[in-house]
């Protein structure tokens, strides 16, 4: 057999092999298209469109737990059309629904996204829509549960905090009655009774203020507010506290700035920061209150050189009733509501509160609010008599957002 014949045989063999491979490929493609068509026909008409319009994660699975259709929100949970359900708990719920007459519901934890994403609390409802098809709907209820837990904690903490002064008032009233014939003792008990009554009144007032701030999204009384007036009012309200604690309160920074909002609420917010700074500062130290303008944002920073806040607790200090140092808070009469009120008050004014702190070095709380132009007729507020410590001008660097003064 010569070379030409061998070449022809090789060519024929190649044609036969190529044709066979092509036939296999075509057959496979047709089988895939046929399977897709069968799957599409297996899903009731309109179900796929409904899934695509859902905000919750929802999928339709067959008897082998293969995902036949899925909503866009299902992707983060690992649902992909054509692949198996990724979680054994979901398979068990789907199996329960398919074997029974009623939908199966259960709350489980699923990871939303790839690690290190934290597991989310998910309410799952499985409903049989045909003998071989099951609908799974997943609703992420993590935030709802968190808010509900916060509500329960708030009620429990409020009850606990109110019981302490109420109980003390009751006991002191009994003590006064027993010591009716001893005027010095009566005066001592009366002073303590007044202190507990003031504590109860302050706690009640703060709870009401916080509830008022959380109840509405908009402020009812807004006007052009002078930042100088806000800071001056907050300083004047805490002169006695600063004198009693032996702490200097120093005011410095830019003047003549204005924001839009409620002057009283803003003064209370700044005052809460000043009160905290004084309470957590050692005797003989100073608290700085600085004001500056950064890219159209007014920053009011309150800085102390106190005990500081550990990094792991900084995200929690704005929670209601949370106190980083409960023992010290009990000594100073703190309720754990001050910073929560500050946060909500500032948010209602379209601003934010930032925190810098290092244990042993102190803390800086910074209120950031949008600046507005000064009114056309700006009247310089009359300055009252100078307060000891509280209104002394700063001759040192101002507080910043990053480092204490």
CSV table of C-alpha atoms in Angstrom, one decimal:
chain,number,residue,atom,x,y,z
A,1,UNK,CA,0.0,0.0,0.0
A,2,UNK,CA,1.6,3.2,-1.1
A,3,UNK,CA,1.7,6.5,0.7
A,4,UNK,CA,-1.2,8.0,-1.1
A,5,UNK,CA,-3.5,5.2,0.0
A,6,UNK,CA,-2.4,5.6,3.6
A,7,UNK,CA,-3.1,9.3,3.5
A,8,UNK,CA,-6.6,8.7,2.1
A,9,UNK,CA,-7.3,6.1,4.8
A,10,UNK,CA,-6.1,8.5,7.5
A,11,UNK,CA,-8.3,11.2,6.1
A,12,UNK,CA,-11.4,9.0,6.1
A,13,UNK,CA,-10.7,7.8,9.6
A,14,UNK,CA,-10.4,11.5,10.8
A,15,UNK,CA,-13.7,12.3,9.0
A,16,UNK,CA,-15.4,9.4,10.7
A,17,UNK,CA,-14.0,10.3,14.2
A,18,UNK,CA,-14.8,13.9,13.8
A,19,UNK,CA,-18.4,13.1,12.7
A,20,UNK,CA,-18.9,10.9,15.7
A,21,UNK,CA,-17.6,13.6,18.1
A,22,UNK,CA,-19.9,16.2,16.5
A,23,UNK,CA,-22.8,13.8,16.7
A,24,UNK,CA,-22.1,13.3,20.4
A,25,UNK,CA,-21.9,17.0,21.0
A,26,UNK,CA,-25.1,17.7,19.2
A,27,UNK,CA,-26.9,15.0,21.1
A,28,UNK,CA,-25.7,16.3,24.4
A,29,UNK,CA,-26.8,19.9,23.5
A,30,UNK,CA,-30.2,18.6,22.4
A,31,UNK,CA,-30.5,16.6,25.6
A,32,UNK,CA,-29.6,19.7,27.7
A,33,UNK,CA,-32.1,21.8,25.9
A,34,UNK,CA,-34.8,19.1,26.3
A,35,UNK,CA,-34.0,18.9,30.0
A,36,UNK,CA,-34.3,22.7,30.3
A,37,UNK,CA,-37.6,22.6,28.5
A,38,UNK,CA,-38.9,19.9,30.7
A,39,UNK,CA,-37.8,21.8,33.8
A,40,UNK,CA,-39.5,25.0,32.6
A,41,UNK,CA,-42.7,23.1,31.9
A,42,UNK,CA,-42.5,21.5,35.4
A,43,UNK,CA,-42.7,24.9,37.1
A,44,UNK,CA,-46.2,26.4,37.0
A,45,UNK,CA,-46.7,29.3,34.8
A,46,UNK,CA,-46.0,32.6,36.4
A,47,UNK,CA,-44.0,31.2,39.4
A,48,UNK,CA,-40.6,32.2,37.9
A,49,UNK,CA,-41.9,35.8,37.3
A,50,UNK,CA,-43.2,36.0,40.9
A,51,UNK,CA,-39.9,34.8,42.3
A,52,UNK,CA,-37.9,37.4,40.3
A,53,UNK,CA,-40.2,40.2,41.8
A,54,UNK,CA,-39.7,39.1,45.4
A,55,UNK,CA,-37.5,41.0,47.9
A,56,UNK,CA,-37.1,37.9,50.1
A,57,UNK,CA,-35.0,34.9,49.2
A,58,UNK,CA,-37.2,32.3,47.5
A,59,UNK,CA,-36.5,29.2,45.5
A,60,UNK,CA,-38.4,26.3,43.9
A,61,UNK,CA,-36.8,22.9,44.4
A,62,UNK,CA,-37.7,19.5,43.0
A,63,UNK,CA,-37.7,16.1,44.7
A,64,UNK,CA,-34.0,15.8,44.6
A,65,UNK,CA,-33.6,19.3,46.2
A,66,UNK,CA,-32.2,20.8,43.0
A,67,UNK,CA,-33.0,24.5,42.6
A,68,UNK,CA,-35.2,25.0,39.5
A,69,UNK,CA,-35.9,28.8,40.0
A,70,UNK,CA,-34.6,31.4,42.4
A,71,UNK,CA,-35.2,35.0,43.3
A,72,UNK,CA,-32.3,37.5,43.1
A,73,UNK,CA,-32.2,37.7,46.9
A,74,UNK,CA,-31.5,34.0,47.2
A,75,UNK,CA,-28.0,34.2,45.7
A,76,UNK,CA,-26.3,35.4,48.9
A,77,UNK,CA,-27.5,32.3,50.7
A,78,UNK,CA,-25.8,30.1,48.1
A,79,UNK,CA,-28.9,29.2,45.9
A,80,UNK,CA,-28.0,28.7,42.3
A,81,UNK,CA,-30.4,27.4,39.6
A,82,UNK,CA,-29.4,23.9,38.5
A,83,UNK,CA,-27.5,23.1,41.8
A,84,UNK,CA,-28.6,21.3,44.9
A,85,UNK,CA,-29.9,23.1,48.1
A,86,UNK,CA,-26.7,23.9,50.0
A,87,UNK,CA,-27.9,23.4,53.6
A,88,UNK,CA,-29.1,20.2,55.3
A,89,UNK,CA,-31.6,22.1,57.5
A,90,UNK,CA,-33.3,23.5,54.5
A,91,UNK,CA,-33.6,20.0,52.9
A,92,UNK,CA,-35.2,18.7,56.1
A,93,UNK,CA,-37.8,21.5,56.1
A,94,UNK,CA,-38.5,21.0,52.4
A,95,UNK,CA,-38.9,17.2,53.0
A,96,UNK,CA,-41.3,17.9,55.9
A,97,UNK,CA,-43.5,20.2,53.8
A,98,UNK,CA,-43.5,17.7,50.9
A,99,UNK,CA,-44.6,14.8,53.1
A,100,UNK,CA,-47.3,16.7,54.9
A,101,UNK,CA,-50.5,18.6,54.0
A,102,UNK,CA,-49.5,21.9,55.7
A,103,UNK,CA,-46.6,24.3,55.1
A,104,UNK,CA,-43.5,23.8,57.3
A,105,UNK,CA,-42.0,26.7,59.2
A,106,UNK,CA,-38.8,27.0,61.2
A,107,UNK,CA,-36.3,29.6,62.3
A,108,UNK,CA,-32.7,28.7,61.7
A,109,UNK,CA,-29.3,30.3,61.3
A,110,UNK,CA,-27.8,30.5,57.8
A,111,UNK,CA,-24.6,32.1,56.6
A,112,UNK,CA,-25.4,34.9,54.2
A,113,UNK,CA,-22.3,35.2,52.0
A,114,UNK,CA,-18.9,33.6,52.1
A,115,UNK,CA,-17.0,33.3,55.4
A,116,UNK,CA,-16.2,35.2,57.5
A,117,UNK,CA,-19.8,36.5,57.1
A,118,UNK,CA,-21.7,35.9,60.3
A,119,UNK,CA,-24.7,33.5,60.3
A,120,UNK,CA,-28.1,35.3,60.1
A,121,UNK,CA,-31.3,34.4,61.8
A,122,UNK,CA,-33.7,33.3,59.0
A,123,UNK,CA,-37.4,32.4,59.1
A,124,UNK,CA,-38.0,29.6,56.6
A,125,UNK,CA,-41.4,28.6,55.2
A,126,UNK,CA,-41.7,25.6,52.9
A,127,UNK,CA,-44.8,25.0,50.9
A,128,UNK,CA,-45.6,22.1,48.5
A,129,UNK,CA,-46.8,23.4,45.2
A,130,UNK,CA,-47.0,20.0,43.4
A,131,UNK,CA,-46.1,16.4,44.1
A,132,UNK,CA,-42.5,17.0,43.2
A,133,UNK,CA,-42.0,20.8,43.6
A,134,UNK,CA,-41.6,22.7,46.9
A,135,UNK,CA,-41.4,26.5,47.4
A,136,UNK,CA,-38.9,27.7,50.0
A,137,UNK,CA,-39.2,31.3,51.2
A,138,UNK,CA,-36.4,32.7,53.5
A,139,UNK,CA,-36.9,36.0,55.4
A,140,UNK,CA,-33.9,37.5,57.2
A,141,UNK,CA,-35.2,38.5,60.7
A,142,UNK,CA,-31.8,39.3,62.3
A,143,UNK,CA,-32.4,43.0,62.6
A,144,UNK,CA,-36.0,42.6,63.8
A,145,UNK,CA,-34.9,40.2,66.5
A,146,UNK,CA,-32.1,42.6,67.5
A,147,UNK,CA,-34.6,45.5,67.9
A,148,UNK,CA,-37.0,43.3,69.8
A,149,UNK,CA,-34.2,42.3,72.2
A,150,UNK,CA,-33.3,45.9,72.6
A,151,UNK,CA,-36.9,46.7,73.5
A,152,UNK,CA,-37.0,43.9,76.1
A,153,UNK,CA,-33.7,45.1,77.5
A,154,UNK,CA,-34.9,48.6,77.7
A,155,UNK,CA,-38.0,47.6,79.7
A,156,UNK,CA,-36.0,45.4,82.0
A,157,UNK,CA,-33.3,48.0,82.6
A,158,UNK,CA,-35.8,50.8,83.1
A,159,UNK,CA,-37.7,48.8,85.7
A,160,UNK,CA,-34.4,48.0,87.5
A,161,UNK,CA,-33.2,51.6,87.4
A,162,UNK,CA,-36.5,52.9,88.7
A,163,UNK,CA,-36.7,50.4,91.6
A,164,UNK,CA,-33.4,51.6,93.2
A,165,UNK,CA,-34.4,55.2,93.9
A,166,UNK,CA,-38.0,54.3,94.6
A,167,UNK,CA,-36.9,51.8,97.1
A,168,UNK,CA,-34.5,54.3,98.7
A,169,UNK,CA,-37.2,56.9,98.9
A,170,UNK,CA,-39.5,54.5,100.7
A,171,UNK,CA,-36.8,53.4,103.2
A,172,UNK,CA,-35.7,57.0,103.9
A,173,UNK,CA,-39.3,58.0,104.5
A,174,UNK,CA,-39.6,55.2,107.1
A,175,UNK,CA,-36.3,56.3,108.7
A,176,UNK,CA,-37.5,59.9,109.0
A,177,UNK,CA,-40.7,58.8,110.6
A,178,UNK,CA,-38.7,56.7,113.1
A,179,UNK,CA,-36.3,59.6,113.9
A,180,UNK,CA,-39.0,62.2,114.3
A,181,UNK,CA,-37.7,63.1,117.8
A,182,UNK,CA,-34.1,63.4,116.5
A,183,UNK,CA,-33.8,66.7,114.4
A,184,UNK,CA,-30.1,66.1,113.3
A,185,UNK,CA,-31.0,62.6,112.0
A,186,UNK,CA,-34.1,63.9,110.3
A,187,UNK,CA,-32.0,66.5,108.5
A,188,UNK,CA,-29.6,63.8,107.3
A,189,UNK,CA,-32.3,61.5,106.1
A,190,UNK,CA,-34.1,64.5,104.5
A,191,UNK,CA,-31.0,65.4,102.5
A,192,UNK,CA,-30.6,61.8,101.3
A,193,UNK,CA,-34.3,61.7,100.4
A,194,UNK,CA,-34.0,64.8,98.3
A,195,UNK,CA,-30.9,63.4,96.5
A,196,UNK,CA,-32.8,60.2,95.7
A,197,UNK,CA,-35.9,62.2,94.6
A,198,UNK,CA,-33.7,64.3,92.3
A,199,UNK,CA,-32.1,61.1,90.9
A,200,UNK,CA,-35.5,59.7,90.2
A,201,UNK,CA,-36.6,62.9,88.5
A,202,UNK,CA,-33.5,63.0,86.4
A,203,UNK,CA,-33.9,59.4,85.3
A,204,UNK,CA,-37.6,59.9,84.5
A,205,UNK,CA,-36.8,63.0,82.5
A,206,UNK,CA,-34.0,61.3,80.5
A,207,UNK,CA,-36.3,58.3,79.7
A,208,UNK,CA,-39.0,60.7,78.4
A,209,UNK,CA,-36.4,62.7,76.4
A,210,UNK,CA,-35.1,59.6,74.8
A,211,UNK,CA,-38.6,58.3,74.0
A,212,UNK,CA,-39.5,61.7,72.5
A,213,UNK,CA,-36.4,61.7,70.3
A,214,UNK,CA,-37.1,58.1,69.1
A,215,UNK,CA,-40.8,58.7,68.5
A,216,UNK,CA,-40.5,61.2,65.6
A,217,UNK,CA,-38.1,61.5,62.7
A,218,UNK,CA,-38.5,65.3,62.3
A,219,UNK,CA,-37.9,68.1,64.8
A,220,UNK,CA,-41.0,70.2,65.5
A,221,UNK,CA,-39.2,73.4,66.4
A,222,UNK,CA,-36.3,74.3,64.2
A,223,UNK,CA,-34.5,77.6,63.8
A,224,UNK,CA,-31.1,79.0,63.1
A,225,UNK,CA,-29.1,78.1,66.2
A,226,UNK,CA,-25.9,79.8,67.3
A,227,UNK,CA,-23.3,77.2,68.3
A,228,UNK,CA,-21.8,79.7,70.7
A,229,UNK,CA,-25.2,79.8,72.6
A,230,UNK,CA,-25.5,76.0,72.6
A,231,UNK,CA,-22.0,75.6,74.1
A,232,UNK,CA,-22.4,78.5,76.6
A,233,UNK,CA,-25.7,77.1,77.8
A,234,UNK,CA,-24.2,73.6,78.2
A,235,UNK,CA,-21.2,75.0,80.1
A,236,UNK,CA,-23.3,77.1,82.4
A,237,UNK,CA,-25.5,74.1,83.3
A,238,UNK,CA,-22.5,72.2,84.6
A,239,UNK,CA,-20.5,74.9,86.5
A,240,UNK,CA,-21.4,73.5,89.9
A,241,UNK,CA,-20.6,69.9,88.9
A,242,UNK,CA,-17.2,71.0,87.6
A,243,UNK,CA,-16.4,73.0,90.8
A,244,UNK,CA,-17.5,70.1,93.1
A,245,UNK,CA,-15.3,67.7,91.1
A,246,UNK,CA,-12.3,70.0,91.0
A,247,UNK,CA,-12.2,69.9,87.2
A,248,UNK,CA,-11.5,72.8,84.9
A,249,UNK,CA,-13.7,73.1,81.8
A,250,UNK,CA,-12.0,75.0,79.0
A,251,UNK,CA,-13.8,76.4,76.0
A,252,UNK,CA,-12.0,77.3,72.8
A,253,UNK,CA,-12.1,77.2,69.0
A,254,UNK,CA,-14.0,79.0,66.3
A,255,UNK,CA,-16.9,81.3,67.0
A,256,UNK,CA,-19.8,82.7,65.0
A,257,UNK,CA,-21.0,79.3,63.6
A,258,UNK,CA,-24.6,78.3,63.1
A,259,UNK,CA,-26.5,75.1,62.6
A,260,UNK,CA,-30.2,74.3,62.0
A,261,UNK,CA,-32.2,72.7,64.7
A,262,UNK,CA,-33.6,72.8,68.2
A,263,UNK,CA,-31.3,74.8,70.5
A,264,UNK,CA,-32.5,73.2,73.7
A,265,UNK,CA,-32.0,69.6,72.4
A,266,UNK,CA,-28.5,70.5,71.2
A,267,UNK,CA,-27.6,72.1,74.5
A,268,UNK,CA,-28.7,69.0,76.3
A,269,UNK,CA,-26.7,66.8,74.0
A,270,UNK,CA,-23.5,68.9,74.5
A,271,UNK,CA,-24.3,69.1,78.2
A,272,UNK,CA,-24.5,65.3,78.5
A,273,UNK,CA,-21.0,65.0,77.0
A,274,UNK,CA,-19.6,67.6,79.4
A,275,UNK,CA,-21.3,65.9,82.4
A,276,UNK,CA,-19.8,62.6,81.4
A,277,UNK,CA,-16.4,64.1,80.8
A,278,UNK,CA,-16.4,65.7,84.3
A,279,UNK,CA,-17.7,62.6,86.0
A,280,UNK,CA,-14.9,60.4,84.5
A,281,UNK,CA,-12.1,62.9,85.0
A,282,UNK,CA,-9.7,62.9,88.0
A,283,UNK,CA,-9.7,65.8,90.4
A,284,UNK,CA,-7.4,68.6,89.2
A,285,UNK,CA,-7.6,67.6,85.5
A,286,UNK,CA,-9.3,69.6,82.7
A,287,UNK,CA,-12.1,69.1,80.2
A,288,UNK,CA,-11.8,70.7,76.8
A,289,UNK,CA,-14.7,71.9,74.7
A,290,UNK,CA,-13.6,72.9,71.2
A,291,UNK,CA,-15.5,74.1,68.1
A,292,UNK,CA,-14.2,74.1,64.6
A,293,UNK,CA,-15.4,74.0,61.0
A,294,UNK,CA,-14.3,71.2,58.6
A,295,UNK,CA,-15.5,71.2,55.0
A,296,UNK,CA,-18.9,72.7,55.9
A,297,UNK,CA,-19.4,70.6,59.0
A,298,UNK,CA,-19.4,72.1,62.5
A,299,UNK,CA,-17.5,69.9,65.0
A,300,UNK,CA,-18.1,70.3,68.7
A,301,UNK,CA,-15.5,68.1,70.5
A,302,UNK,CA,-15.6,67.4,74.3
A,303,UNK,CA,-12.3,65.9,75.5
A,304,UNK,CA,-11.3,64.6,78.9
A,305,UNK,CA,-8.2,63.0,80.4
A,306,UNK,CA,-10.1,60.4,82.3
A,307,UNK,CA,-10.0,56.6,82.4
A,308,UNK,CA,-10.8,56.1,78.7
A,309,UNK,CA,-12.9,53.4,77.1
A,310,UNK,CA,-11.6,50.0,76.0
A,311,UNK,CA,-11.8,49.4,72.3
A,312,UNK,CA,-14.2,46.5,72.7
A,313,UNK,CA,-16.7,48.7,74.5
A,314,UNK,CA,-16.6,51.7,72.2
A,315,UNK,CA,-19.4,50.4,69.9
A,316,UNK,CA,-21.7,49.9,72.9
A,317,UNK,CA,-21.4,53.1,74.9
A,318,UNK,CA,-24.3,54.6,72.9
A,319,UNK,CA,-26.7,51.8,73.8
A,320,UNK,CA,-29.4,52.6,76.3
A,321,UNK,CA,-28.4,51.9,80.0
A,322,UNK,CA,-25.0,50.6,78.9
A,323,UNK,CA,-22.2,51.7,81.3
A,324,UNK,CA,-18.5,50.9,80.6
A,325,UNK,CA,-17.8,51.2,84.4
A,326,UNK,CA,-21.0,50.3,86.3
A,327,UNK,CA,-19.3,50.7,89.7
A,328,UNK,CA,-18.2,54.3,88.9
A,329,UNK,CA,-21.6,55.0,87.4
A,330,UNK,CA,-23.3,54.0,90.6
A,331,UNK,CA,-21.1,56.4,92.6
A,332,UNK,CA,-21.7,59.3,90.2
A,333,UNK,CA,-25.4,58.6,89.8
A,334,UNK,CA,-25.1,57.8,86.1
A,335,UNK,CA,-28.2,56.2,84.4
A,336,UNK,CA,-26.5,55.0,81.2
A,337,UNK,CA,-28.9,57.1,79.0
A,338,UNK,CA,-26.8,60.2,78.4
A,339,UNK,CA,-24.9,59.0,75.4
A,340,UNK,CA,-27.9,57.4,73.9
A,341,UNK,CA,-29.7,60.7,74.1
A,342,UNK,CA,-26.8,62.4,72.5
A,343,UNK,CA,-26.7,60.0,69.6
A,344,UNK,CA,-30.4,60.3,68.8
A,345,UNK,CA,-30.5,64.0,69.3
A,346,UNK,CA,-27.6,64.5,66.8
A,347,UNK,CA,-29.1,62.1,64.3
A,348,UNK,CA,-32.3,64.1,64.4
A,349,UNK,CA,-30.3,67.1,63.3
A,350,UNK,CA,-28.7,65.2,60.4
A,351,UNK,CA,-25.4,64.8,62.1
A,352,UNK,CA,-23.3,62.1,63.7
A,353,UNK,CA,-21.3,61.5,66.9
A,354,UNK,CA,-17.7,60.1,66.7
A,355,UNK,CA,-15.6,58.7,69.5
A,356,UNK,CA,-11.9,58.5,70.1
A,357,UNK,CA,-10.7,56.9,73.3
A,358,UNK,CA,-7.7,55.1,74.8
A,359,UNK,CA,-7.6,53.5,78.2
A,360,UNK,CA,-5.6,55.7,80.6
A,361,UNK,CA,-5.4,58.6,78.1
A,362,UNK,CA,-9.0,59.9,78.0
A,363,UNK,CA,-11.8,60.2,75.5
A,364,UNK,CA,-13.0,62.7,72.8
A,365,UNK,CA,-16.6,62.7,71.8
A,366,UNK,CA,-17.2,64.8,68.6
A,367,UNK,CA,-20.7,66.0,67.5
A,368,UNK,CA,-20.7,66.8,63.8
A,369,UNK,CA,-23.5,68.9,62.3
A,370,UNK,CA,-24.1,70.5,58.9
A,371,UNK,CA,-23.2,74.2,59.0
A,372,UNK,CA,-25.6,76.9,57.7
A,373,UNK,CA,-24.8,80.5,56.8
A,374,UNK,CA,-25.0,83.0,59.7
A,375,UNK,CA,-28.3,85.0,59.7
A,376,UNK,CA,-28.2,88.3,57.9
A,377,UNK,CA,-28.5,90.3,61.1
A,378,UNK,CA,-26.2,88.5,63.5
A,379,UNK,CA,-26.6,89.7,67.1
A,380,UNK,CA,-23.7,88.9,69.3
A,381,UNK,CA,-25.1,87.4,72.5
A,382,UNK,CA,-24.5,89.2,75.7
A,383,UNK,CA,-21.9,87.5,77.8
A,384,UNK,CA,-22.9,86.9,81.4
A,385,UNK,CA,-20.6,87.1,84.3
A,386,UNK,CA,-17.6,84.8,84.0
A,387,UNK,CA,-18.0,81.5,85.6
A,388,UNK,CA,-15.1,80.0,87.5
A,389,UNK,CA,-13.4,77.3,85.5
A,390,UNK,CA,-16.3,76.7,83.1
A,391,UNK,CA,-15.9,79.7,80.8
A,392,UNK,CA,-12.2,80.2,80.8
A,393,UNK,CA,-10.8,80.7,77.4
A,394,UNK,CA,-8.5,78.1,76.0
A,395,UNK,CA,-4.9,79.0,75.7
A,396,UNK,CA,-4.0,75.5,74.7
A,397,UNK,CA,-4.6,73.4,71.5
A,398,UNK,CA,-8.3,72.7,70.8
A,399,UNK,CA,-9.8,69.2,70.9
A,400,UNK,CA,-9.7,67.4,67.6
A,401,UNK,CA,-11.5,64.4,66.3
A,402,UNK,CA,-8.4,62.2,66.4
A,403,UNK,CA,-6.5,63.1,69.6
A,404,UNK,CA,-7.4,64.6,73.0
A,405,UNK,CA,-6.1,68.1,73.9
